[in-house]
Amino acid sequence: MGSTISNHSVKTFPGLGRQLFNMTWPMLFGVLSLMSFQLVDSAFIGQLGVLPLAAQGFTLPMQMVIIGLQVGLGIATTSLIARVLGAQDTTRAKQLGGLVVLVGALSVFLICVLIWLLRGPILSLLSAPADVFPVVDQYWPVWLMSAWTGAMLYFAYSLCRANGNTMLPGIMMMVTSVLNMVLDPLFIFHWEMGLVGAAWATIAAFGVGLLVVFPLVLKRHWMSFQWQGLAVGDSVQELVHIMAPAMMSQLLPPLSSMLATKLVAGFGAATVAAWALGSRLEFFSIVVVLALTMSMPPMVGRMLGAKEIDKIKALVGIAVKFVLIWQLVIATILLVTSPVLTALLTSEASVSDILSIHLTWVPISLGPLGVCMLMVSICNALVLPMRALLISGLRLFVCFLPLLWLGAQLAGIQGLFLGAMLGNIAAGLTAWVLYHQGIRKASAKYCAEEPV
C-alpha cells in the first residue's frame, strides 16, 4: 500500500517523521491511560452486584450517542480550525474555538436532558427489567452530569490538538484517568455511594481537568467569544457539515459489533467469550493507530490550509508504512505468545482453543485495518466527511460482516476468523483507493491546481 508514495516525496520533507512522532506519542499515553481507567472502573462496579452492572449495561447505548456527538464535533473542530490556522487566519481560529465550545456545551446538554426525559421509553425499548428502573433513576442524573463534563473536557482537548498541541491533552488524559482510579474506591465504597459514586468520581476527575485545561486554552488565545466579523451562521453550518457524517461514522461500529456478536453467538458461548477476549486484545494492539488518528488530522488540516498537498501525501505515506510494519510486529508477538496469553486470559479449554485460532489469523490483518481507520480521520481532515463515512460504511457492511458470514458458512469457526482477517484486508485496500481519489479532489478544490 505504502509503495505508491515515492521515496523522493518523503525525502523532500526530512523532518516530517519526527514531527509526526512528537505529535503522536503524548496521545498514545493518553489513550492507554483512558483505556486503563475504563477497565478499572468496570472492575469496581463489577463488585457491586448484578443490578448496578445491569444499569451500567443499559447506559452504554446512550453513552455511545453522547460520545458520537462529542467526537463528531471534535473532528469538525480539529479539521476546521487547523485549516484556518494553516491559512494564517489566527483571529478566525480563536473565534471558531469559542463557537465550538458554546455549540458543544448546548448540544450535549440538550441530548442529556432528552435522554433523562425519555428514560422510561428508552429502558422499555431496551427490554430492561422493572427492578433496573429505580437504579437508573438514581444513577442517570449524576451519570449525565459526568457525560457533559467529559464532553466539555474533550472539546478543550480538541482545541489543543487543532492548535498543534498534543502534549497538554496527553498529560491531562493521564492525570484525570489516574485521579478517577484513585477516587473510584473512595466514592463507591468508602463513602458508600455505590454506582452513583462511580459517576461522582468521574465528575470530580474531569472537573479538575476542566479547571486546568480551559484557563490554559484562554491564556494561549485558542478561544474567544468576541465574534465581530465572524459569519456565525455559516461557521455553524460548516461545523455541522463535517460533524454530522463524523457522528454517523462513530455510531456504525457499535451496530456492526452487535450484528457480529449475533453471528458469533451461533457457535455457542465459548466462541462468544473467545471473540470478546480477542476483541479486547485487538483494541490494545491498535492503540498506536488510535493515537495517530488523533495526532494526524491537525497536521493535515494545517497543510491543507497552507495548500501543501505534496506534504500531506508524504505524511500519509510515512504513517501508512509505519502502521503496516508496526502491526506486523505486533501480530508476530501475539502469535508467538498466544499459548501464554490464552492461559492467562481464560482457564476454560474450549475458550482457549478458539482464542488461539483468533490470535493465529486476525492480528495479521490489523495493519490494513489500521490503514482504514487512518484514512477515515485523514478524509475528515481533508474536509471530505462523506467520503470518511463511506469508508466506515464499506469497511463494516461490505467488507467485514459479509466476509465474516461467508467464512462461517464455508468453514465454521476457522472460517469465521479467516473471514474477519480477509474483511479487514479488503477494508484497508478499499480505504486506500478512496483516500487517493479524495486527495485529488481536495487538491482541485482547495489548491486550485490540476489534480496530481
PDB file of N, CA and C in Angstrom, residues 341-429:
ATOM      1  N   LEU A 341      -0.785 -16.173  26.492  1.00  0.00           N
ATOM      2  CA  LEU A 341      -1.918 -15.248  26.586  1.00  0.00           C
ATOM      3  C   LEU A 341      -3.232 -15.983  26.845  1.00  0.00           C
ATOM      4  N   THR A 342      -3.457 -17.067  26.107  1.00  0.00           N
ATOM      5  CA  THR A 342      -4.709 -17.808  26.286  1.00  0.00           C
ATOM      6  C   THR A 342      -4.795 -18.405  27.692  1.00  0.00           C
ATOM      7  N   ALA A 343      -3.652 -18.860  28.219  1.00  0.00           N
ATOM      8  CA  ALA A 343      -3.632 -19.414  29.582  1.00  0.00           C
ATOM      9  C   ALA A 343      -3.916 -18.335  30.627  1.00  0.00           C
ATOM     10  N   LEU A 344      -3.402 -17.124  30.383  1.00  0.00           N
ATOM     11  CA  LEU A 344      -3.625 -16.015  31.317  1.00  0.00           C
ATOM     12  C   LEU A 344      -5.067 -15.515  31.292  1.00  0.00           C
ATOM     13  N   LEU A 345      -5.659 -15.470  30.090  1.00  0.00           N
ATOM     14  CA  LEU A 345      -6.970 -14.845  29.919  1.00  0.00           C
ATOM     15  C   LEU A 345      -8.142 -15.764  30.233  1.00  0.00           C
ATOM     16  N   THR A 346      -7.944 -17.062  30.127  1.00  0.00           N
ATOM     17  CA  THR A 346      -9.060 -17.982  30.402  1.00  0.00           C
ATOM     18  C   THR A 346      -8.549 -19.333  30.895  1.00  0.00           C
ATOM     19  N   SER A 347      -9.323 -19.932  31.805  1.00  0.00           N
ATOM     20  CA  SER A 347      -8.983 -21.272  32.304  1.00  0.00           C
ATOM     21  C   SER A 347      -9.811 -22.342  31.598  1.00  0.00           C
ATOM     22  N   GLU A 348     -10.773 -21.892  30.774  1.00  0.00           N
ATOM     23  CA  GLU A 348     -11.635 -22.819  30.035  1.00  0.00           C
ATOM     24  C   GLU A 348     -10.923 -23.303  28.766  1.00  0.00           C
ATOM     25  N   ALA A 349     -10.750 -24.617  28.637  1.00  0.00           N
ATOM     26  CA  ALA A 349     -10.024 -25.184  27.484  1.00  0.00           C
ATOM     27  C   ALA A 349     -10.723 -24.872  26.166  1.00  0.00           C
ATOM     28  N   SER A 350     -12.076 -24.916  26.168  1.00  0.00           N
ATOM     29  CA  SER A 350     -12.828 -24.665  24.923  1.00  0.00           C
ATOM     30  C   SER A 350     -12.636 -23.227  24.444  1.00  0.00           C
ATOM     31  N   VAL A 351     -12.645 -22.282  25.400  1.00  0.00           N
ATOM     32  CA  VAL A 351     -12.436 -20.861  25.062  1.00  0.00           C
ATOM     33  C   VAL A 351     -10.999 -20.646  24.604  1.00  0.00           C
ATOM     34  N   SER A 352     -10.058 -21.281  25.303  1.00  0.00           N
ATOM     35  CA  SER A 352      -8.629 -21.152  24.982  1.00  0.00           C
ATOM     36  C   SER A 352      -8.319 -21.623  23.557  1.00  0.00           C
ATOM     37  N   ASP A 353      -8.923 -22.757  23.160  1.00  0.00           N
ATOM     38  CA  ASP A 353      -8.688 -23.296  21.817  1.00  0.00           C
ATOM     39  C   ASP A 353      -9.179 -22.339  20.730  1.00  0.00           C
ATOM     40  N   ILE A 354     -10.366 -21.755  20.948  1.00  0.00           N
ATOM     41  CA  ILE A 354     -10.944 -20.837  19.951  1.00  0.00           C
ATOM     42  C   ILE A 354     -10.157 -19.520  19.916  1.00  0.00           C
ATOM     43  N   LEU A 355      -9.724 -19.054  21.104  1.00  0.00           N
ATOM     44  CA  LEU A 355      -8.922 -17.820  21.167  1.00  0.00           C
ATOM     45  C   LEU A 355      -7.597 -17.998  20.419  1.00  0.00           C
ATOM     46  N   SER A 356      -7.037 -19.204  20.470  1.00  0.00           N
ATOM     47  CA  SER A 356      -5.785 -19.493  19.733  1.00  0.00           C
ATOM     48  C   SER A 356      -5.984 -19.334  18.229  1.00  0.00           C
ATOM     49  N   ILE A 357      -7.151 -19.784  17.730  1.00  0.00           N
ATOM     50  CA  ILE A 357      -7.458 -19.618  16.295  1.00  0.00           C
ATOM     51  C   ILE A 357      -7.548 -18.124  15.965  1.00  0.00           C
ATOM     52  N   HIS A 358      -8.225 -17.372  16.842  1.00  0.00           N
ATOM     53  CA  HIS A 358      -8.362 -15.909  16.672  1.00  0.00           C
ATOM     54  C   HIS A 358      -6.988 -15.258  16.561  1.00  0.00           C
ATOM     55  N   LEU A 359      -6.081 -15.618  17.494  1.00  0.00           N
ATOM     56  CA  LEU A 359      -4.749 -14.988  17.537  1.00  0.00           C
ATOM     57  C   LEU A 359      -3.844 -15.451  16.398  1.00  0.00           C
ATOM     58  N   THR A 360      -4.207 -16.535  15.747  1.00  0.00           N
ATOM     59  CA  THR A 360      -3.428 -17.011  14.592  1.00  0.00           C
ATOM     60  C   THR A 360      -3.731 -16.192  13.343  1.00  0.00           C
ATOM     61  N   TRP A 361      -5.013 -15.860  13.133  1.00  0.00           N
ATOM     62  CA  TRP A 361      -5.420 -15.254  11.860  1.00  0.00           C
ATOM     63  C   TRP A 361      -5.692 -13.750  11.923  1.00  0.00           C
ATOM     64  N   VAL A 362      -6.492 -13.309  12.879  1.00  0.00           N
ATOM     65  CA  VAL A 362      -6.994 -11.919  12.843  1.00  0.00           C
ATOM     66  C   VAL A 362      -5.891 -10.863  12.993  1.00  0.00           C
ATOM     67  N   PRO A 363      -4.907 -11.013  13.917  1.00  0.00           N
ATOM     68  CA  PRO A 363      -3.887  -9.962  14.070  1.00  0.00           C
ATOM     69  C   PRO A 363      -3.109  -9.644  12.797  1.00  0.00           C
ATOM     70  N   ILE A 364      -2.996 -10.626  11.860  1.00  0.00           N
ATOM     71  CA  ILE A 364      -2.291 -10.384  10.590  1.00  0.00           C
ATOM     72  C   ILE A 364      -2.935  -9.217   9.829  1.00  0.00           C
ATOM     73  N   SER A 365      -4.244  -9.054  10.019  1.00  0.00           N
ATOM     74  CA  SER A 365      -4.985  -8.054   9.251  1.00  0.00           C
ATOM     75  C   SER A 365      -5.137  -6.711   9.968  1.00  0.00           C
ATOM     76  N   LEU A 366      -4.527  -6.575  11.151  1.00  0.00           N
ATOM     77  CA  LEU A 366      -4.702  -5.322  11.900  1.00  0.00           C
ATOM     78  C   LEU A 366      -3.956  -4.147  11.256  1.00  0.00           C
ATOM     79  N   GLY A 367      -2.929  -4.449  10.440  1.00  0.00           N
ATOM     80  CA  GLY A 367      -2.242  -3.387   9.688  1.00  0.00           C
ATOM     81  C   GLY A 367      -3.182  -2.728   8.683  1.00  0.00           C
ATOM     82  N   PRO A 368      -3.790  -3.511   7.765  1.00  0.00           N
ATOM     83  CA  PRO A 368      -4.772  -2.930   6.851  1.00  0.00           C
ATOM     84  C   PRO A 368      -5.954  -2.275   7.565  1.00  0.00           C
ATOM     85  N   LEU A 369      -6.405  -2.879   8.698  1.00  0.00           N
ATOM     86  CA  LEU A 369      -7.487  -2.255   9.474  1.00  0.00           C
ATOM     87  C   LEU A 369      -7.038  -0.882   9.979  1.00  0.00           C
ATOM     88  N   GLY A 370      -5.788  -0.803  10.456  1.00  0.00           N
ATOM     89  CA  GLY A 370      -5.238   0.470  10.926  1.00  0.00           C
ATOM     90  C   GLY A 370      -5.184   1.503   9.812  1.00  0.00           C
ATOM     91  N   VAL A 371      -4.804   1.064   8.604  1.00  0.00           N
ATOM     92  CA  VAL A 371      -4.786   1.965   7.444  1.00  0.00           C
ATOM     93  C   VAL A 371      -6.194   2.506   7.184  1.00  0.00           C
ATOM     94  N   CYS A 372      -7.181   1.624   7.259  1.00  0.00           N
ATOM     95  CA  CYS A 372      -8.579   2.031   7.046  1.00  0.00           C
ATOM     96  C   CYS A 372      -8.999   3.097   8.061  1.00  0.00           C
ATOM     97  N   MET A 373      -8.671   2.862   9.342  1.00  0.00           N
ATOM     98  CA  MET A 373      -9.021   3.828  10.397  1.00  0.00           C
ATOM     99  C   MET A 373      -8.331   5.169  10.171  1.00  0.00           C
ATOM    100  N   LEU A 374      -7.059   5.103   9.752  1.00  0.00           N
ATOM    101  CA  LEU A 374      -6.309   6.338   9.457  1.00  0.00           C
ATOM    102  C   LEU A 374      -6.939   7.118   8.306  1.00  0.00           C
ATOM    103  N   MET A 375      -7.351   6.394   7.265  1.00  0.00           N
ATOM    104  CA  MET A 375      -7.922   7.069   6.094  1.00  0.00           C
ATOM    105  C   MET A 375      -9.241   7.763   6.420  1.00  0.00           C
ATOM    106  N   VAL A 376      -9.997   7.224   7.374  1.00  0.00           N
ATOM    107  CA  VAL A 376     -11.232   7.884   7.830  1.00  0.00           C
ATOM    108  C   VAL A 376     -10.887   9.234   8.455  1.00  0.00           C
ATOM    109  N   SER A 377      -9.895   9.249   9.348  1.00  0.00           N
ATOM    110  CA  SER A 377      -9.529  10.508  10.015  1.00  0.00           C
ATOM    111  C   SER A 377      -8.870  11.487   9.037  1.00  0.00           C
ATOM    112  N   ILE A 378      -8.095  10.982   8.077  1.00  0.00           N
ATOM    113  CA  ILE A 378      -7.441  11.844   7.079  1.00  0.00           C
ATOM    114  C   ILE A 378      -8.505  12.501   6.186  1.00  0.00           C
ATOM    115  N   CYS A 379      -9.491  11.726   5.751  1.00  0.00           N
ATOM    116  CA  CYS A 379     -10.549  12.288   4.887  1.00  0.00           C
ATOM    117  C   CYS A 379     -11.358  13.353   5.621  1.00  0.00           C
ATOM    118  N   ASN A 380     -11.595  13.145   6.917  1.00  0.00           N
ATOM    119  CA  ASN A 380     -12.261  14.200   7.704  1.00  0.00           C
ATOM    120  C   ASN A 380     -11.405  15.463   7.744  1.00  0.00           C
ATOM    121  N   ALA A 381     -10.089  15.287   7.907  1.00  0.00           N
ATOM    122  CA  ALA A 381      -9.181  16.438   7.936  1.00  0.00           C
ATOM    123  C   ALA A 381      -9.117  17.143   6.582  1.00  0.00           C
ATOM    124  N   LEU A 382      -9.342  16.381   5.503  1.00  0.00           N
ATOM    125  CA  LEU A 382      -9.351  16.958   4.147  1.00  0.00           C
ATOM    126  C   LEU A 382     -10.714  17.578   3.797  1.00  0.00           C
ATOM    127  N   VAL A 383     -11.583  17.671   4.802  1.00  0.00           N
ATOM    128  CA  VAL A 383     -12.955  18.204   4.644  1.00  0.00           C
ATOM    129  C   VAL A 383     -13.724  17.376   3.597  1.00  0.00           C
ATOM    130  N   LEU A 384     -13.590  16.067   3.731  1.00  0.00           N
ATOM    131  CA  LEU A 384     -14.341  15.116   2.902  1.00  0.00           C
ATOM    132  C   LEU A 384     -15.100  14.168   3.831  1.00  0.00           C
ATOM    133  N   PRO A 385     -16.026  14.717   4.654  1.00  0.00           N
ATOM    134  CA  PRO A 385     -16.673  13.893   5.684  1.00  0.00           C
ATOM    135  C   PRO A 385     -17.529  12.766   5.121  1.00  0.00           C
ATOM    136  N   MET A 386     -18.164  12.998   3.953  1.00  0.00           N
ATOM    137  CA  MET A 386     -18.998  11.941   3.368  1.00  0.00           C
ATOM    138  C   MET A 386     -18.135  10.778   2.861  1.00  0.00           C
ATOM    139  N   ARG A 387     -16.932  11.100   2.387  1.00  0.00           N
ATOM    140  CA  ARG A 387     -16.000  10.044   1.948  1.00  0.00           C
ATOM    141  C   ARG A 387     -15.536   9.238   3.162  1.00  0.00           C
ATOM    142  N   ALA A 388     -15.285   9.929   4.276  1.00  0.00           N
ATOM    143  CA  ALA A 388     -14.894   9.244   5.517  1.00  0.00           C
ATOM    144  C   ALA A 388     -16.018   8.310   5.981  1.00  0.00           C
ATOM    145  N   LEU A 389     -17.263   8.799   5.916  1.00  0.00           N
ATOM    146  CA  LEU A 389     -18.414   7.969   6.287  1.00  0.00           C
ATOM    147  C   LEU A 389     -18.555   6.771   5.340  1.00  0.00           C
ATOM    148  N   LEU A 390     -18.320   7.006   4.055  1.00  0.00           N
ATOM    149  CA  LEU A 390     -18.386   5.926   3.061  1.00  0.00           C
ATOM    150  C   LEU A 390     -17.359   4.844   3.372  1.00  0.00           C
ATOM    151  N   ILE A 391     -16.128   5.249   3.723  1.00  0.00           N
ATOM    152  CA  ILE A 391     -15.080   4.281   4.063  1.00  0.00           C
ATOM    153  C   ILE A 391     -15.508   3.450   5.270  1.00  0.00           C
ATOM    154  N   SER A 392     -16.053   4.123   6.308  1.00  0.00           N
ATOM    155  CA  SER A 392     -16.514   3.410   7.512  1.00  0.00           C
ATOM    156  C   SER A 392     -17.621   2.422   7.170  1.00  0.00           C
ATOM    157  N   GLY A 393     -18.593   2.868   6.360  1.00  0.00           N
ATOM    158  CA  GLY A 393     -19.719   2.015   5.983  1.00  0.00           C
ATOM    159  C   GLY A 393     -19.283   0.807   5.170  1.00  0.00           C
ATOM    160  N   LEU A 394     -18.403   1.048   4.180  1.00  0.00           N
ATOM    161  CA  LEU A 394     -17.910  -0.046   3.343  1.00  0.00           C
ATOM    162  C   LEU A 394     -17.094  -1.046   4.156  1.00  0.00           C
ATOM    163  N   ARG A 395     -16.273  -0.521   5.066  1.00  0.00           N
ATOM    164  CA  ARG A 395     -15.449  -1.394   5.915  1.00  0.00           C
ATOM    165  C   ARG A 395     -16.323  -2.384   6.690  1.00  0.00           C
ATOM    166  N   LEU A 396     -17.388  -1.882   7.293  1.00  0.00           N
ATOM    167  CA  LEU A 396     -18.184  -2.718   8.196  1.00  0.00           C
ATOM    168  C   LEU A 396     -19.220  -3.564   7.469  1.00  0.00           C
ATOM    169  N   PHE A 397     -19.924  -2.953   6.514  1.00  0.00           N
ATOM    170  CA  PHE A 397     -21.114  -3.607   5.954  1.00  0.00           C
ATOM    171  C   PHE A 397     -20.911  -4.207   4.560  1.00  0.00           C
ATOM    172  N   VAL A 398     -19.762  -3.937   3.943  1.00  0.00           N
ATOM    173  CA  VAL A 398     -19.460  -4.556   2.640  1.00  0.00           C
ATOM    174  C   VAL A 398     -18.271  -5.507   2.761  1.00  0.00           C
ATOM    175  N   CYS A 399     -17.272  -5.105   3.554  1.00  0.00           N
ATOM    176  CA  CYS A 399     -16.061  -5.934   3.685  1.00  0.00           C
ATOM    177  C   CYS A 399     -16.147  -6.902   4.877  1.00  0.00           C
ATOM    178  N   PHE A 400     -16.311  -6.363   6.083  1.00  0.00           N
ATOM    179  CA  PHE A 400     -16.146  -7.169   7.303  1.00  0.00           C
ATOM    180  C   PHE A 400     -17.297  -8.152   7.542  1.00  0.00           C
ATOM    181  N   LEU A 401     -18.512  -7.648   7.713  1.00  0.00           N
ATOM    182  CA  LEU A 401     -19.642  -8.525   8.070  1.00  0.00           C
ATOM    183  C   LEU A 401     -19.953  -9.588   7.003  1.00  0.00           C
ATOM    184  N   PRO A 402     -20.018  -9.222   5.699  1.00  0.00           N
ATOM    185  CA  PRO A 402     -20.296 -10.261   4.694  1.00  0.00           C
ATOM    186  C   PRO A 402     -19.240 -11.367   4.654  1.00  0.00           C
ATOM    187  N   LEU A 403     -17.942 -10.983   4.768  1.00  0.00           N
ATOM    188  CA  LEU A 403     -16.881 -11.999   4.733  1.00  0.00           C
ATOM    189  C   LEU A 403     -16.866 -12.831   6.016  1.00  0.00           C
ATOM    190  N   LEU A 404     -17.241 -12.207   7.136  1.00  0.00           N
ATOM    191  CA  LEU A 404     -17.383 -12.927   8.399  1.00  0.00           C
ATOM    192  C   LEU A 404     -18.457 -14.022   8.250  1.00  0.00           C
ATOM    193  N   TRP A 405     -19.594 -13.636   7.686  1.00  0.00           N
ATOM    194  CA  TRP A 405     -20.712 -14.569   7.483  1.00  0.00           C
ATOM    195  C   TRP A 405     -20.324 -15.668   6.487  1.00  0.00           C
ATOM    196  N   LEU A 406     -19.693 -15.263   5.390  1.00  0.00           N
ATOM    197  CA  LEU A 406     -19.312 -16.226   4.348  1.00  0.00           C
ATOM    198  C   LEU A 406     -18.307 -17.240   4.887  1.00  0.00           C
ATOM    199  N   GLY A 407     -17.322 -16.742   5.637  1.00  0.00           N
ATOM    200  CA  GLY A 407     -16.320 -17.636   6.230  1.00  0.00           C
ATOM    201  C   GLY A 407     -16.956 -18.638   7.171  1.00  0.00           C
ATOM    202  N   ALA A 408     -17.910 -18.144   7.993  1.00  0.00           N
ATOM    203  CA  ALA A 408     -18.600 -19.015   8.946  1.00  0.00           C
ATOM    204  C   ALA A 408     -19.410 -20.094   8.222  1.00  0.00           C
ATOM    205  N   GLN A 409     -20.037 -19.713   7.109  1.00  0.00           N
ATOM    206  CA  GLN A 409     -20.855 -20.667   6.343  1.00  0.00           C
ATOM    207  C   GLN A 409     -19.991 -21.740   5.678  1.00  0.00           C
ATOM    208  N   LEU A 410     -18.826 -21.339   5.174  1.00  0.00           N
ATOM    209  CA  LEU A 410     -17.987 -22.256   4.392  1.00  0.00           C
ATOM    210  C   LEU A 410     -17.080 -23.126   5.253  1.00  0.00           C
ATOM    211  N   ALA A 411     -16.592 -22.566   6.374  1.00  0.00           N
ATOM    212  CA  ALA A 411     -15.565 -23.304   7.133  1.00  0.00           C
ATOM    213  C   ALA A 411     -15.741 -23.223   8.647  1.00  0.00           C
ATOM    214  N   GLY A 412     -16.944 -22.960   9.113  1.00  0.00           N
ATOM    215  CA  GLY A 412     -17.214 -22.989  10.550  1.00  0.00           C
ATOM    216  C   GLY A 412     -16.425 -21.951  11.334  1.00  0.00           C
ATOM    217  N   ILE A 413     -15.970 -22.342  12.532  1.00  0.00           N
ATOM    218  CA  ILE A 413     -15.264 -21.396  13.422  1.00  0.00           C
ATOM    219  C   ILE A 413     -13.968 -20.903  12.780  1.00  0.00           C
ATOM    220  N   GLN A 414     -13.210 -21.813  12.177  1.00  0.00           N
ATOM    221  CA  GLN A 414     -11.960 -21.421  11.494  1.00  0.00           C
ATOM    222  C   GLN A 414     -12.271 -20.392  10.406  1.00  0.00           C
ATOM    223  N   GLY A 415     -13.325 -20.631   9.641  1.00  0.00           N
ATOM    224  CA  GLY A 415     -13.733 -19.721   8.570  1.00  0.00           C
ATOM    225  C   GLY A 415     -14.198 -18.373   9.093  1.00  0.00           C
ATOM    226  N   LEU A 416     -14.787 -18.380  10.289  1.00  0.00           N
ATOM    227  CA  LEU A 416     -15.233 -17.131  10.920  1.00  0.00           C
ATOM    228  C   LEU A 416     -14.057 -16.161  11.074  1.00  0.00           C
ATOM    229  N   PHE A 417     -12.956 -16.687  11.619  1.00  0.00           N
ATOM    230  CA  PHE A 417     -11.788 -15.831  11.859  1.00  0.00           C
ATOM    231  C   PHE A 417     -11.021 -15.517  10.566  1.00  0.00           C
ATOM    232  N   LEU A 418     -11.026 -16.457   9.634  1.00  0.00           N
ATOM    233  CA  LEU A 418     -10.439 -16.171   8.314  1.00  0.00           C
ATOM    234  C   LEU A 418     -11.236 -15.072   7.608  1.00  0.00           C
ATOM    235  N   GLY A 419     -12.557 -15.121   7.750  1.00  0.00           N
ATOM    236  CA  GLY A 419     -13.424 -14.088   7.176  1.00  0.00           C
ATOM    237  C   GLY A 419     -13.140 -12.722   7.779  1.00  0.00           C
ATOM    238  N   ALA A 420     -12.932 -12.693   9.110  1.00  0.00           N
ATOM    239  CA  ALA A 420     -12.594 -11.433   9.791  1.00  0.00           C
ATOM    240  C   ALA A 420     -11.285 -10.872   9.250  1.00  0.00           C
ATOM    241  N   MET A 421     -10.296 -11.766   9.062  1.00  0.00           N
ATOM    242  CA  MET A 421      -8.993 -11.344   8.537  1.00  0.00           C
ATOM    243  C   MET A 421      -9.130 -10.771   7.115  1.00  0.00           C
ATOM    244  N   LEU A 422      -9.799 -11.498   6.250  1.00  0.00           N
ATOM    245  CA  LEU A 422      -9.963 -11.046   4.861  1.00  0.00           C
ATOM    246  C   LEU A 422     -10.791  -9.768   4.789  1.00  0.00           C
ATOM    247  N   GLY A 423     -11.785  -9.647   5.667  1.00  0.00           N
ATOM    248  CA  GLY A 423     -12.612  -8.439   5.711  1.00  0.00           C
ATOM    249  C   GLY A 423     -11.792  -7.209   6.056  1.00  0.00           C
ATOM    250  N   ASN A 424     -10.887  -7.346   7.048  1.00  0.00           N
ATOM    251  CA  ASN A 424     -10.020  -6.218   7.430  1.00  0.00           C
ATOM    252  C   ASN A 424      -9.066  -5.833   6.303  1.00  0.00           C
ATOM    253  N   ILE A 425      -8.512  -6.844   5.613  1.00  0.00           N
ATOM    254  CA  ILE A 425      -7.589  -6.568   4.500  1.00  0.00           C
ATOM    255  C   ILE A 425      -8.331  -5.852   3.364  1.00  0.00           C
ATOM    256  N   ALA A 426      -9.530  -6.345   3.044  1.00  0.00           N
ATOM    257  CA  ALA A 426     -10.339  -5.709   1.989  1.00  0.00           C
ATOM    258  C   ALA A 426     -10.687  -4.265   2.365  1.00  0.00           C
ATOM    259  N   ALA A 427     -10.973  -4.043   3.654  1.00  0.00           N
ATOM    260  CA  ALA A 427     -11.301  -2.687   4.122  1.00  0.00           C
ATOM    261  C   ALA A 427     -10.116  -1.742   3.957  1.00  0.00           C
ATOM    262  N   GLY A 428      -8.905  -2.235   4.280  1.00  0.00           N
ATOM    263  CA  GLY A 428      -7.703  -1.411   4.136  1.00  0.00           C
ATOM    264  C   GLY A 428      -7.439  -1.026   2.694  1.00  0.00           C
ATOM    265  N   LEU A 429      -7.565  -1.989   1.782  1.00  0.00           N
ATOM    266  CA  LEU A 429      -7.349  -1.716   0.352  1.00  0.00           C
ATOM    267  C   LEU A 429      -8.388  -0.737  -0.189  1.00  0.00           C
TER     268      LEU A 429
END
